[in-house]
């Protein structure tokens, strides 16, 4: 008598709470991007997600908790060990440009960050925590890494503000490869040039 093979386990269907959380976060990102932090309301976000406002409060507690969850962003920066020192500027600008082109969460966070203290703190935390290790790896003096990372952030966020939020022309219409060609040398200089005398 042969042993029968046990049946393959069935995939677990997504829980309803997961779908609800996803709907809330998508609605919150769109609402924060459109209205900013101050004007966005739990009621409007719940309406956009087709749920009762009490469900938003149940999952996220308050608007601040919802905002923190909605703009939790992994910048997915290149592994610092994979970059050569001389290619870091081009790699960073190319990476960020690709992210801004496809990720409305970053645009929402930038819009909120320029008008709201909580948004600004969130943006500082995301860029500081995630960009600093790369700056430490490629800059000539690790003690200068915080200042260099801040300067890189100023360039990348300045580009994002003018291209994706304020839509300055011709910055908004420049092809990505042209933006990289212009901006990469500046970012590279911030990361690796000798400290100015």
Tab-separated table of N, CA and C in Angstrom, residues 97-196:
chain	number	residue	atom	x	y	z
A	97	UNK	N	15.066	60.261	-9.494
A	97	UNK	CA	14.211	60.683	-10.599
A	97	UNK	C	13.233	59.571	-10.969
A	98	UNK	N	13.726	58.337	-11.030
A	98	UNK	CA	12.830	57.208	-11.324
A	98	UNK	C	11.769	57.056	-10.238
A	99	UNK	N	12.147	57.240	-8.974
A	99	UNK	CA	11.168	57.121	-7.892
A	99	UNK	C	10.107	58.215	-7.968
A	100	UNK	N	10.525	59.461	-8.199
A	100	UNK	CA	9.551	60.553	-8.272
A	100	UNK	C	8.608	60.353	-9.442
A	101	UNK	N	9.106	59.810	-10.539
A	101	UNK	CA	8.261	59.621	-11.717
A	101	UNK	C	7.147	58.619	-11.451
A	102	UNK	N	7.385	57.664	-10.552
A	102	UNK	CA	6.397	56.588	-10.373
A	102	UNK	C	5.726	56.575	-9.009
A	103	UNK	N	6.115	57.459	-8.083
A	103	UNK	CA	5.665	57.324	-6.700
A	103	UNK	C	5.001	58.601	-6.210
A	104	UNK	N	3.675	58.609	-6.167
A	104	UNK	CA	2.950	59.799	-5.723
A	104	UNK	C	3.081	60.029	-4.222
A	105	UNK	N	3.483	59.007	-3.486
A	105	UNK	CA	3.644	59.171	-2.042
A	105	UNK	C	4.721	60.211	-1.749
A	106	UNK	N	5.801	60.170	-2.505
A	106	UNK	CA	6.862	61.156	-2.305
A	106	UNK	C	6.361	62.571	-2.586
A	107	UNK	N	5.554	62.721	-3.623
A	107	UNK	CA	5.002	64.037	-3.933
A	107	UNK	C	4.088	64.498	-2.814
A	108	UNK	N	3.267	63.580	-2.300
A	108	UNK	CA	2.373	63.932	-1.185
A	108	UNK	C	3.184	64.361	0.026
A	109	UNK	N	4.219	63.621	0.329
A	109	UNK	CA	5.044	63.941	1.492
A	109	UNK	C	5.734	65.290	1.311
A	110	UNK	N	6.202	65.582	0.124
A	110	UNK	CA	6.847	66.861	-0.127
A	110	UNK	C	5.854	68.004	0.030
A	111	UNK	N	4.660	67.844	-0.522
A	111	UNK	CA	3.643	68.903	-0.381
A	111	UNK	C	3.320	69.166	1.078
A	112	UNK	N	3.157	68.098	1.836
A	112	UNK	CA	2.834	68.265	3.252
A	112	UNK	C	4.038	68.809	4.004
A	113	UNK	N	5.230	68.359	3.647
A	113	UNK	CA	6.431	68.761	4.357
A	113	UNK	C	6.720	70.242	4.297
A	114	UNK	N	6.305	70.903	3.219
A	114	UNK	CA	6.587	72.335	3.118
A	114	UNK	C	5.548	73.179	3.851
A	115	UNK	N	4.471	72.562	4.319
A	115	UNK	CA	3.425	73.346	4.991
A	115	UNK	C	3.120	72.880	6.410
A	116	UNK	N	3.708	71.759	6.839
A	116	UNK	CA	3.320	71.183	8.117
A	116	UNK	C	4.554	70.639	8.839
A	117	UNK	N	4.630	70.905	10.139
A	117	UNK	CA	5.790	70.491	10.927
A	117	UNK	C	5.943	68.972	10.970
A	118	UNK	N	4.818	68.246	11.145
A	118	UNK	CA	4.891	66.780	11.191
A	118	UNK	C	5.404	66.230	9.864
A	119	UNK	N	4.954	66.825	8.767
A	119	UNK	CA	5.428	66.386	7.455
A	119	UNK	C	6.903	66.678	7.251
A	120	UNK	N	7.334	67.846	7.722
A	120	UNK	CA	8.747	68.203	7.597
A	120	UNK	C	9.617	67.248	8.409
A	121	UNK	N	9.182	66.925	9.620
A	121	UNK	CA	9.939	65.985	10.455
A	121	UNK	C	10.007	64.613	9.808
A	122	UNK	N	8.892	64.183	9.222
A	122	UNK	CA	8.856	62.881	8.550
A	122	UNK	C	9.851	62.865	7.390
A	123	UNK	N	9.843	63.937	6.613
A	123	UNK	CA	10.749	64.021	5.471
A	123	UNK	C	12.198	64.034	5.930
A	124	UNK	N	12.507	64.804	6.979
A	124	UNK	CA	13.881	64.835	7.501
A	124	UNK	C	14.313	63.449	7.958
A	125	UNK	N	13.418	62.746	8.647
A	125	UNK	CA	13.745	61.411	9.134
A	125	UNK	C	14.019	60.434	8.009
A	126	UNK	N	13.161	60.446	7.004
A	126	UNK	CA	13.318	59.513	5.888
A	126	UNK	C	14.625	59.774	5.155
A	127	UNK	N	14.874	61.028	4.800
A	127	UNK	CA	16.084	61.332	4.040
A	127	UNK	C	17.332	61.186	4.899
A	128	UNK	N	17.258	61.649	6.146
A	128	UNK	CA	18.428	61.534	7.018
A	128	UNK	C	18.811	60.091	7.278
A	129	UNK	N	17.856	59.278	7.667
A	129	UNK	CA	18.148	57.890	8.017
A	129	UNK	C	18.621	57.067	6.826
A	130	UNK	N	18.047	57.338	5.653
A	130	UNK	CA	18.319	56.472	4.517
A	130	UNK	C	19.451	56.970	3.612
A	131	UNK	N	19.693	58.276	3.598
A	131	UNK	CA	20.740	58.812	2.733
A	131	UNK	C	22.096	58.874	3.429
A	132	UNK	N	22.083	59.009	4.736
A	132	UNK	CA	23.324	59.168	5.487
A	132	UNK	C	24.298	57.991	5.318
A	133	UNK	N	23.855	56.723	5.368
A	133	UNK	CA	24.816	55.627	5.194
A	133	UNK	C	25.553	55.685	3.849
A	134	UNK	N	24.851	56.084	2.800
A	134	UNK	CA	25.498	56.183	1.499
A	134	UNK	C	26.525	57.310	1.513
A	135	UNK	N	26.162	58.445	2.098
A	135	UNK	CA	27.112	59.564	2.171
A	135	UNK	C	28.347	59.168	2.980
A	136	UNK	N	28.145	58.433	4.073
A	136	UNK	CA	29.286	57.995	4.889
A	136	UNK	C	30.235	57.113	4.092
A	137	UNK	N	29.682	56.305	3.237
A	137	UNK	CA	30.506	55.359	2.482
A	137	UNK	C	31.369	56.051	1.432
A	138	UNK	N	30.817	57.078	0.774
A	138	UNK	CA	31.545	57.629	-0.377
A	138	UNK	C	32.279	58.944	-0.092
A	139	UNK	N	31.921	59.657	0.986
A	139	UNK	CA	32.580	60.951	1.197
A	139	UNK	C	33.971	60.743	1.793
A	140	UNK	N	34.887	61.696	1.564
A	140	UNK	CA	36.267	61.508	2.007
A	140	UNK	C	36.445	61.494	3.515
A	141	UNK	N	35.543	62.145	4.256
A	141	UNK	CA	35.650	62.198	5.711
A	141	UNK	C	34.277	61.891	6.302
A	142	UNK	N	34.100	60.730	6.937
A	142	UNK	CA	32.789	60.345	7.459
A	142	UNK	C	32.168	61.376	8.406
A	143	UNK	N	32.992	62.194	9.059
A	143	UNK	CA	32.436	63.219	9.945
A	143	UNK	C	31.681	64.288	9.163
A	144	UNK	N	31.992	64.434	7.890
A	144	UNK	CA	31.307	65.409	7.040
A	144	UNK	C	30.031	64.838	6.413
A	145	UNK	N	29.777	63.553	6.609
A	145	UNK	CA	28.657	62.902	5.941
A	145	UNK	C	27.304	63.573	6.216
A	146	UNK	N	26.976	63.972	7.461
A	146	UNK	CA	25.672	64.619	7.671
A	146	UNK	C	25.488	65.893	6.847
A	147	UNK	N	26.516	66.737	6.786
A	147	UNK	CA	26.409	67.969	6.002
A	147	UNK	C	26.292	67.655	4.516
A	148	UNK	N	27.064	66.693	4.061
A	148	UNK	CA	27.017	66.333	2.646
A	148	UNK	C	25.672	65.708	2.275
A	149	UNK	N	25.137	64.851	3.147
A	149	UNK	CA	23.821	64.256	2.883
A	149	UNK	C	22.740	65.337	2.843
A	150	UNK	N	22.854	66.340	3.722
A	150	UNK	CA	21.872	67.432	3.729
A	150	UNK	C	21.939	68.231	2.431
A	151	UNK	N	23.141	68.473	1.925
A	151	UNK	CA	23.277	69.200	0.664
A	151	UNK	C	22.716	68.388	-0.503
A	152	UNK	N	22.966	67.081	-0.506
A	152	UNK	CA	22.393	66.223	-1.541
A	152	UNK	C	20.868	66.287	-1.470
A	153	UNK	N	20.323	66.203	-0.252
A	153	UNK	CA	18.867	66.288	-0.082
A	153	UNK	C	18.333	67.603	-0.631
A	154	UNK	N	19.067	68.705	-0.404
A	154	UNK	CA	18.594	70.005	-0.894
A	154	UNK	C	18.468	70.002	-2.413
A	155	UNK	N	19.388	69.359	-3.083
A	155	UNK	CA	19.325	69.291	-4.548
A	155	UNK	C	18.178	68.402	-5.018
A	156	UNK	N	18.068	67.221	-4.420
A	156	UNK	CA	17.042	66.274	-4.854
A	156	UNK	C	15.640	66.782	-4.548
A	157	UNK	N	15.456	67.357	-3.363
A	157	UNK	CA	14.134	67.873	-2.992
A	157	UNK	C	13.817	69.155	-3.755
A	158	UNK	N	14.836	69.977	-4.025
A	158	UNK	CA	14.615	71.166	-4.844
A	158	UNK	C	14.155	70.792	-6.244
A	159	UNK	N	14.785	69.782	-6.815
A	159	UNK	CA	14.360	69.287	-8.123
A	159	UNK	C	12.918	68.792	-8.062
A	160	UNK	N	12.617	67.994	-7.047
A	160	UNK	CA	11.265	67.436	-6.939
A	160	UNK	C	10.225	68.539	-6.777
A	161	UNK	N	10.530	69.539	-5.967
A	161	UNK	CA	9.583	70.626	-5.745
A	161	UNK	C	9.313	71.386	-7.042
A	162	UNK	N	10.367	71.720	-7.777
A	162	UNK	CA	10.169	72.497	-8.997
A	162	UNK	C	9.589	71.662	-10.139
A	163	UNK	N	9.934	70.378	-10.182
A	163	UNK	CA	9.487	69.536	-11.310
A	163	UNK	C	8.105	68.923	-11.085
A	164	UNK	N	7.823	68.457	-9.853
A	164	UNK	CA	6.604	67.679	-9.629
A	164	UNK	C	5.512	68.405	-8.840
A	165	UNK	N	5.878	69.421	-8.077
A	165	UNK	CA	4.864	70.135	-7.288
A	165	UNK	C	4.546	71.483	-7.933
A	166	UNK	N	5.559	72.342	-8.089
A	166	UNK	CA	5.329	73.667	-8.666
A	166	UNK	C	5.259	73.626	-10.193
A	167	UNK	N	5.810	72.575	-10.790
A	167	UNK	CA	5.773	72.348	-12.233
A	167	UNK	C	6.382	73.518	-13.018
A	168	UNK	N	7.549	73.996	-12.546
A	168	UNK	CA	8.264	75.056	-13.250
A	168	UNK	C	8.687	74.539	-14.622
A	169	UNK	N	8.467	75.345	-15.623
A	169	UNK	CA	8.979	75.031	-16.956
A	169	UNK	C	10.269	75.816	-17.167
A	170	UNK	N	11.228	75.248	-17.837
A	170	UNK	CA	11.181	73.958	-18.512
A	170	UNK	C	11.611	72.772	-17.652
A	171	UNK	N	11.841	72.982	-16.336
A	171	UNK	CA	12.298	71.867	-15.487
A	171	UNK	C	11.325	70.694	-15.523
A	172	UNK	N	10.028	70.981	-15.559
A	172	UNK	CA	9.031	69.902	-15.548
A	172	UNK	C	9.044	69.094	-16.838
A	173	UNK	N	9.485	69.714	-17.935
A	173	UNK	CA	9.431	69.035	-19.228
A	173	UNK	C	10.760	68.439	-19.665
A	174	UNK	N	11.837	68.705	-18.932
A	174	UNK	CA	13.132	68.164	-19.338
A	174	UNK	C	13.104	66.641	-19.340
A	175	UNK	N	13.679	66.014	-20.339
A	175	UNK	CA	13.769	64.550	-20.319
A	175	UNK	C	14.615	64.099	-19.125
A	176	UNK	N	14.271	62.970	-18.518
A	176	UNK	CA	15.014	62.504	-17.339
A	176	UNK	C	16.523	62.428	-17.553
A	177	UNK	N	16.952	61.963	-18.724
A	177	UNK	CA	18.399	61.830	-18.945
A	177	UNK	C	19.084	63.197	-18.942
A	178	UNK	N	18.379	64.245	-19.368
A	178	UNK	CA	18.956	65.583	-19.336
A	178	UNK	C	19.047	66.105	-17.896
A	179	UNK	N	18.020	65.809	-17.099
A	179	UNK	CA	18.053	66.195	-15.687
A	179	UNK	C	19.247	65.528	-15.006
A	180	UNK	N	19.433	64.241	-15.272
A	180	UNK	CA	20.562	63.513	-14.682
A	180	UNK	C	21.878	64.145	-15.113
A	181	UNK	N	21.998	64.480	-16.393
A	181	UNK	CA	23.244	65.061	-16.903
A	181	UNK	C	23.562	66.394	-16.212
A	182	UNK	N	22.546	67.196	-15.942
A	182	UNK	CA	22.754	68.481	-15.274
A	182	UNK	C	23.047	68.328	-13.787
A	183	UNK	N	22.267	67.489	-13.128
A	183	UNK	CA	22.297	67.459	-11.663
A	183	UNK	C	23.352	66.513	-11.082
A	184	UNK	N	23.652	65.415	-11.779
A	184	UNK	CA	24.575	64.416	-11.227
A	184	UNK	C	25.936	64.998	-10.840
A	185	UNK	N	26.553	65.882	-11.652
A	185	UNK	CA	27.857	66.414	-11.241
A	185	UNK	C	27.800	67.229	-9.945
A	186	UNK	N	26.687	67.935	-9.729
A	186	UNK	CA	26.543	68.716	-8.494
A	186	UNK	C	26.421	67.797	-7.288
A	187	UNK	N	25.594	66.773	-7.417
A	187	UNK	CA	25.429	65.815	-6.323
A	187	UNK	C	26.746	65.080	-6.071
A	188	UNK	N	27.436	64.743	-7.133
A	188	UNK	CA	28.733	64.078	-6.999
A	188	UNK	C	29.709	64.968	-6.232
A	189	UNK	N	29.723	66.256	-6.557
A	189	UNK	CA	30.619	67.180	-5.872
A	189	UNK	C	30.288	67.256	-4.388
A	190	UNK	N	29.003	67.327	-4.055
A	190	UNK	CA	28.618	67.357	-2.647
A	190	UNK	C	29.102	66.114	-1.911
A	191	UNK	N	29.078	64.984	-2.585
A	191	UNK	CA	29.437	63.734	-1.924
A	191	UNK	C	30.940	63.521	-1.797
A	192	UNK	N	31.699	63.891	-2.819
A	192	UNK	CA	33.087	63.426	-2.863
A	192	UNK	C	34.147	64.513	-3.011
A	193	UNK	N	33.770	65.750	-3.302
A	193	UNK	CA	34.784	66.789	-3.487
A	193	UNK	C	35.466	67.105	-2.167
A	194	UNK	N	36.685	67.608	-2.211
A	194	UNK	CA	37.353	68.017	-0.976
A	194	UNK	C	36.519	69.100	-0.265
A	195	UNK	N	36.624	69.105	1.038
A	195	UNK	CA	35.897	70.096	1.819
A	195	UNK	C	36.346	71.495	1.437
A	196	UNK	N	35.414	72.436	1.176
A	196	UNK	CA	35.853	73.771	0.728
A	196	UNK	C	36.670	74.485	1.802
